[in-house]
Amino acid sequence: MSSGTAWQGNIKARLYERVRERGYDSLSAFAEARPAVPLYVLADELGNDVAAVQVLSGLLYEAEQHKRVTRLVRDVLVRELSERFPSGWPDVRDDAAHGEVAMGLGSWFAYTPVTHRERVDRAGNALLSNPPPTGWRPLGPDDELLLTLLPNEEA
């Protein structure tokens, strides 16, 4: 959990300094080495003065530079599902589980850049109307089902 100092000083410099201290040349490389790890855990690994939203912002910046935003959007879903459903996709016939899935998809939508929200909305609706099997657990952004729902379309 980040402390009140997360918003002090040069946030970008602090992020990259922490990533380099851990042997990575980019925030994306750091995150990719930890697939399906929630964003807040990544932030905690970088220090108590780093917030999850700062990690997300840095990852989005790098994804935009390398034209990999769609992949990042899938990655964020994987991290969200891993946090909410560590044992995999729940049995959505249960109303409480269905509600939890809807909340998770809503969080994913909220973390999505405006440029991808329409596609994420359709993908989320597809997951709700045709849920994956109970226990499905994507381990990374290149999961076959996720690629079907949200294929790369960037040049």
PDB file of C-alpha atoms in Angstrom:
ATOM      1  CA  MET A   1       0.000   0.000   0.000  1.00  0.00           C
ATOM      2  CA  SER A   2       1.452   3.327  -0.995  1.00  0.00           C
ATOM      3  CA  SER A   3       2.198   5.967   1.584  1.00  0.00           C
ATOM      4  CA  GLY A   4       1.366   9.649   1.335  1.00  0.00           C
ATOM      5  CA  THR A   5       4.716  10.251  -0.344  1.00  0.00           C
ATOM      6  CA  ALA A   6       3.660   8.539  -3.593  1.00  0.00           C
ATOM      7  CA  TRP A   7       2.662  11.892  -5.073  1.00  0.00           C
ATOM      8  CA  GLN A   8       5.752  13.799  -4.014  1.00  0.00           C
ATOM      9  CA  GLY A   9       8.792  14.391  -6.169  1.00  0.00           C
ATOM     10  CA  ASN A  10       9.428  13.143  -9.680  1.00  0.00           C
ATOM     11  CA  ILE A  11       7.104  10.150  -9.927  1.00  0.00           C
ATOM     12  CA  LYS A  12       8.315   9.017 -13.345  1.00  0.00           C
ATOM     13  CA  ALA A  13      11.977   9.144 -12.319  1.00  0.00           C
ATOM     14  CA  ARG A  14      11.198   7.212  -9.121  1.00  0.00           C
ATOM     15  CA  LEU A  15       9.362   4.481 -11.067  1.00  0.00           C
ATOM     16  CA  TYR A  16      12.189   3.992 -13.542  1.00  0.00           C
ATOM     17  CA  GLU A  17      14.849   4.126 -10.846  1.00  0.00           C
ATOM     18  CA  ARG A  18      13.066   1.352  -8.937  1.00  0.00           C
ATOM     19  CA  VAL A  19      12.606  -0.746 -12.063  1.00  0.00           C
ATOM     20  CA  ARG A  20      16.293  -0.402 -12.999  1.00  0.00           C
ATOM     21  CA  GLU A  21      17.319  -1.319  -9.435  1.00  0.00           C
ATOM     22  CA  ARG A  22      15.490  -4.596 -10.025  1.00  0.00           C
ATOM     23  CA  GLY A  23      17.319  -5.262 -13.285  1.00  0.00           C
ATOM     24  CA  TYR A  24      14.701  -4.169 -15.830  1.00  0.00           C
ATOM     25  CA  ASP A  25      15.013  -1.521 -18.509  1.00  0.00           C
ATOM     26  CA  SER A  26      11.299  -0.716 -18.625  1.00  0.00           C
ATOM     27  CA  LEU A  27       8.198  -0.843 -16.490  1.00  0.00           C
ATOM     28  CA  SER A  28       6.665  -3.179 -19.084  1.00  0.00           C
ATOM     29  CA  ALA A  29       9.534  -5.663 -18.717  1.00  0.00           C
ATOM     30  CA  PHE A  30       9.119  -5.537 -14.936  1.00  0.00           C
ATOM     31  CA  ALA A  31       5.364  -6.191 -15.213  1.00  0.00           C
ATOM     32  CA  GLU A  32       5.739  -8.900 -17.869  1.00  0.00           C
ATOM     33  CA  ALA A  33       8.061 -10.795 -15.541  1.00  0.00           C
ATOM     34  CA  ARG A  34       5.119 -10.933 -13.120  1.00  0.00           C
ATOM     35  CA  PRO A  35       2.128 -12.058 -15.200  1.00  0.00           C
ATOM     36  CA  ALA A  36      -1.258 -12.030 -13.503  1.00  0.00           C
ATOM     37  CA  VAL A  37       0.082 -10.129 -10.484  1.00  0.00           C
ATOM     38  CA  PRO A  38      -2.343  -7.351  -9.455  1.00  0.00           C
ATOM     39  CA  LEU A  39      -1.228  -3.775 -10.108  1.00  0.00           C
ATOM     40  CA  TYR A  40      -1.218  -2.866  -6.424  1.00  0.00           C
ATOM     41  CA  VAL A  41       1.213  -5.734  -5.746  1.00  0.00           C
ATOM     42  CA  LEU A  42       3.512  -4.475  -8.515  1.00  0.00           C
ATOM     43  CA  ALA A  43       3.387  -1.019  -6.924  1.00  0.00           C
ATOM     44  CA  ASP A  44       4.160  -2.454  -3.485  1.00  0.00           C
ATOM     45  CA  GLU A  45       7.156  -4.310  -4.932  1.00  0.00           C
ATOM     46  CA  LEU A  46       8.500  -0.979  -6.183  1.00  0.00           C
ATOM     47  CA  GLY A  47       8.162   0.689  -2.789  1.00  0.00           C
ATOM     48  CA  ASN A  48       5.684   2.110  -0.334  1.00  0.00           C
ATOM     49  CA  ASP A  49       5.897   5.438  -2.161  1.00  0.00           C
ATOM     50  CA  VAL A  50       4.515   4.027  -5.424  1.00  0.00           C
ATOM     51  CA  ALA A  51       0.775   3.793  -6.184  1.00  0.00           C
ATOM     52  CA  ALA A  52      -0.909   1.252  -8.453  1.00  0.00           C
ATOM     53  CA  VAL A  53      -2.336   4.011 -10.632  1.00  0.00           C
ATOM     54  CA  GLN A  54       1.219   5.281 -11.221  1.00  0.00           C
ATOM     55  CA  VAL A  55       2.269   1.842 -12.404  1.00  0.00           C
ATOM     56  CA  LEU A  56      -0.782   1.684 -14.673  1.00  0.00           C
ATOM     57  CA  SER A  57      -0.041   5.130 -16.072  1.00  0.00           C
ATOM     58  CA  GLY A  58       3.578   4.201 -16.778  1.00  0.00           C
ATOM     59  CA  LEU A  59       2.537   0.948 -18.435  1.00  0.00           C
ATOM     60  CA  LEU A  60       0.030   2.812 -20.602  1.00  0.00           C
ATOM     61  CA  TYR A  61       2.664   5.334 -21.642  1.00  0.00           C
ATOM     62  CA  GLU A  62       5.030   2.547 -22.705  1.00  0.00           C
ATOM     63  CA  ALA A  63       2.237   0.637 -24.454  1.00  0.00           C
ATOM     64  CA  GLU A  64       1.312   3.745 -26.446  1.00  0.00           C
ATOM     65  CA  GLN A  65       4.945   4.236 -27.466  1.00  0.00           C
ATOM     66  CA  HIS A  66       5.190   0.659 -28.745  1.00  0.00           C
ATOM     67  CA  LYS A  67       1.635   0.436 -30.141  1.00  0.00           C
ATOM     68  CA  ARG A  68       0.679  -2.305 -27.688  1.00  0.00           C
ATOM     69  CA  VAL A  69      -2.269  -0.714 -25.914  1.00  0.00           C
ATOM     70  CA  THR A  70      -4.677  -3.546 -26.716  1.00  0.00           C
ATOM     71  CA  ARG A  71      -2.248  -6.041 -25.218  1.00  0.00           C
ATOM     72  CA  LEU A  72      -1.967  -3.883 -22.093  1.00  0.00           C
ATOM     73  CA  VAL A  73      -5.756  -3.711 -21.843  1.00  0.00           C
ATOM     74  CA  ARG A  74      -5.904  -7.532 -21.877  1.00  0.00           C
ATOM     75  CA  ASP A  75      -3.059  -7.624 -19.343  1.00  0.00           C
ATOM     76  CA  VAL A  76      -5.004  -5.371 -16.976  1.00  0.00           C
ATOM     77  CA  LEU A  77      -7.993  -7.729 -17.199  1.00  0.00           C
ATOM     78  CA  VAL A  78      -5.769 -10.700 -16.356  1.00  0.00           C
ATOM     79  CA  ARG A  79      -4.436  -8.852 -13.328  1.00  0.00           C
ATOM     80  CA  GLU A  80      -7.946  -7.842 -12.234  1.00  0.00           C
ATOM     81  CA  LEU A  81      -9.277 -11.402 -12.590  1.00  0.00           C
ATOM     82  CA  SER A  82      -6.276 -12.809 -10.748  1.00  0.00           C
ATOM     83  CA  GLU A  83      -6.939 -10.479  -7.844  1.00  0.00           C
ATOM     84  CA  ARG A  84     -10.682 -11.143  -7.683  1.00  0.00           C
ATOM     85  CA  PHE A  85     -10.712 -14.820  -8.595  1.00  0.00           C
ATOM     86  CA  PRO A  86      -7.432 -16.475  -7.576  1.00  0.00           C
ATOM     87  CA  SER A  87      -9.029 -19.900  -8.103  1.00  0.00           C
ATOM     88  CA  GLY A  88     -10.240 -18.995 -11.572  1.00  0.00           C
ATOM     89  CA  TRP A  89     -13.505 -17.897 -13.135  1.00  0.00           C
ATOM     90  CA  PRO A  90     -16.389 -18.502 -10.723  1.00  0.00           C
ATOM     91  CA  ASP A  91     -19.607 -20.371 -11.382  1.00  0.00           C
ATOM     92  CA  VAL A  92     -21.664 -17.412 -12.584  1.00  0.00           C
ATOM     93  CA  ARG A  93     -24.948 -19.265 -12.053  1.00  0.00           C
ATOM     94  CA  ASP A  94     -24.550 -18.043  -8.497  1.00  0.00           C
ATOM     95  CA  ASP A  95     -25.955 -14.495  -8.286  1.00  0.00           C
ATOM     96  CA  ALA A  96     -23.254 -13.271  -5.914  1.00  0.00           C
ATOM     97  CA  ALA A  97     -20.498 -14.566  -8.210  1.00  0.00           C
ATOM     98  CA  HIS A  98     -22.230 -13.042 -11.236  1.00  0.00           C
ATOM     99  CA  GLY A  99     -22.281  -9.688  -9.433  1.00  0.00           C
ATOM    100  CA  GLU A 100     -18.606 -10.008  -8.524  1.00  0.00           C
ATOM    101  CA  VAL A 101     -17.739 -10.740 -12.165  1.00  0.00           C
ATOM    102  CA  ALA A 102     -19.715  -7.667 -13.245  1.00  0.00           C
ATOM    103  CA  MET A 103     -17.834  -5.547 -10.701  1.00  0.00           C
ATOM    104  CA  GLY A 104     -14.497  -6.898 -11.930  1.00  0.00           C
ATOM    105  CA  LEU A 105     -15.393  -6.142 -15.529  1.00  0.00           C
ATOM    106  CA  GLY A 106     -16.525  -2.676 -14.455  1.00  0.00           C
ATOM    107  CA  SER A 107     -13.142  -2.038 -12.835  1.00  0.00           C
ATOM    108  CA  TRP A 108     -11.433  -3.228 -16.007  1.00  0.00           C
ATOM    109  CA  PHE A 109     -13.531  -0.802 -18.038  1.00  0.00           C
ATOM    110  CA  ALA A 110     -12.632   2.034 -15.650  1.00  0.00           C
ATOM    111  CA  TYR A 111      -8.901   1.315 -16.067  1.00  0.00           C
ATOM    112  CA  THR A 112      -9.214   1.218 -19.862  1.00  0.00           C
ATOM    113  CA  PRO A 113      -8.122   4.166 -22.000  1.00  0.00           C
ATOM    114  CA  VAL A 114     -11.008   5.918 -23.744  1.00  0.00           C
ATOM    115  CA  THR A 115      -9.688   4.721 -27.104  1.00  0.00           C
ATOM    116  CA  HIS A 116     -10.436   1.107 -26.162  1.00  0.00           C
ATOM    117  CA  ARG A 117     -13.571   1.382 -24.032  1.00  0.00           C
ATOM    118  CA  GLU A 118     -16.046   0.438 -26.753  1.00  0.00           C
ATOM    119  CA  ARG A 119     -14.115  -2.742 -27.502  1.00  0.00           C
ATOM    120  CA  VAL A 120     -13.738  -3.550 -23.803  1.00  0.00           C
ATOM    121  CA  ASP A 121     -17.459  -3.016 -23.294  1.00  0.00           C
ATOM    122  CA  ARG A 122     -18.213  -5.543 -26.055  1.00  0.00           C
ATOM    123  CA  ALA A 123     -15.648  -8.013 -24.675  1.00  0.00           C
ATOM    124  CA  GLY A 124     -17.087  -7.688 -21.172  1.00  0.00           C
ATOM    125  CA  ASN A 125     -20.609  -8.250 -22.466  1.00  0.00           C
ATOM    126  CA  ALA A 126     -19.385 -11.347 -24.317  1.00  0.00           C
ATOM    127  CA  LEU A 127     -17.848 -12.714 -21.111  1.00  0.00           C
ATOM    128  CA  LEU A 128     -21.109 -12.135 -19.255  1.00  0.00           C
ATOM    129  CA  SER A 129     -23.361 -13.623 -21.927  1.00  0.00           C
ATOM    130  CA  ASN A 130     -21.070 -16.581 -22.766  1.00  0.00           C
ATOM    131  CA  PRO A 131     -18.942 -17.123 -19.678  1.00  0.00           C
ATOM    132  CA  PRO A 132     -15.774 -19.172 -19.895  1.00  0.00           C
ATOM    133  CA  PRO A 133     -15.715 -22.476 -18.030  1.00  0.00           C
ATOM    134  CA  THR A 134     -15.641 -22.336 -14.257  1.00  0.00           C
ATOM    135  CA  GLY A 135     -11.994 -22.299 -13.184  1.00  0.00           C
ATOM    136  CA  TRP A 136     -10.706 -20.564 -16.355  1.00  0.00           C
ATOM    137  CA  ARG A 137      -7.726 -18.515 -15.332  1.00  0.00           C
ATOM    138  CA  PRO A 138      -5.839 -16.521 -17.952  1.00  0.00           C
ATOM    139  CA  LEU A 139      -2.168 -16.380 -17.058  1.00  0.00           C
ATOM    140  CA  GLY A 140      -1.246 -13.517 -19.358  1.00  0.00           C
ATOM    141  CA  PRO A 141      -2.484 -11.110 -22.010  1.00  0.00           C
ATOM    142  CA  ASP A 142      -1.932 -13.619 -24.822  1.00  0.00           C
ATOM    143  CA  ASP A 143      -4.510 -16.059 -23.496  1.00  0.00           C
ATOM    144  CA  GLU A 144      -6.351 -17.627 -26.453  1.00  0.00           C
ATOM    145  CA  LEU A 145      -9.827 -16.605 -25.254  1.00  0.00           C
ATOM    146  CA  LEU A 146      -8.728 -13.041 -24.536  1.00  0.00           C
ATOM    147  CA  LEU A 147      -7.146 -12.768 -27.982  1.00  0.00           C
ATOM    148  CA  THR A 148     -10.470 -13.858 -29.460  1.00  0.00           C
ATOM    149  CA  LEU A 149     -12.398 -11.283 -27.443  1.00  0.00           C
ATOM    150  CA  LEU A 150      -9.938  -8.440 -27.884  1.00  0.00           C
ATOM    151  CA  PRO A 151      -7.560  -9.053 -30.792  1.00  0.00           C
ATOM    152  CA  ASN A 152      -4.636  -6.767 -31.530  1.00  0.00           C
ATOM    153  CA  GLU A 153      -5.650  -4.085 -34.008  1.00  0.00           C
ATOM    154  CA  GLU A 154      -2.785  -1.654 -33.694  1.00  0.00           C
ATOM    155  CA  ALA A 155      -0.417  -0.765 -36.498  1.00  0.00           C
TER     156      ALA A 155
END
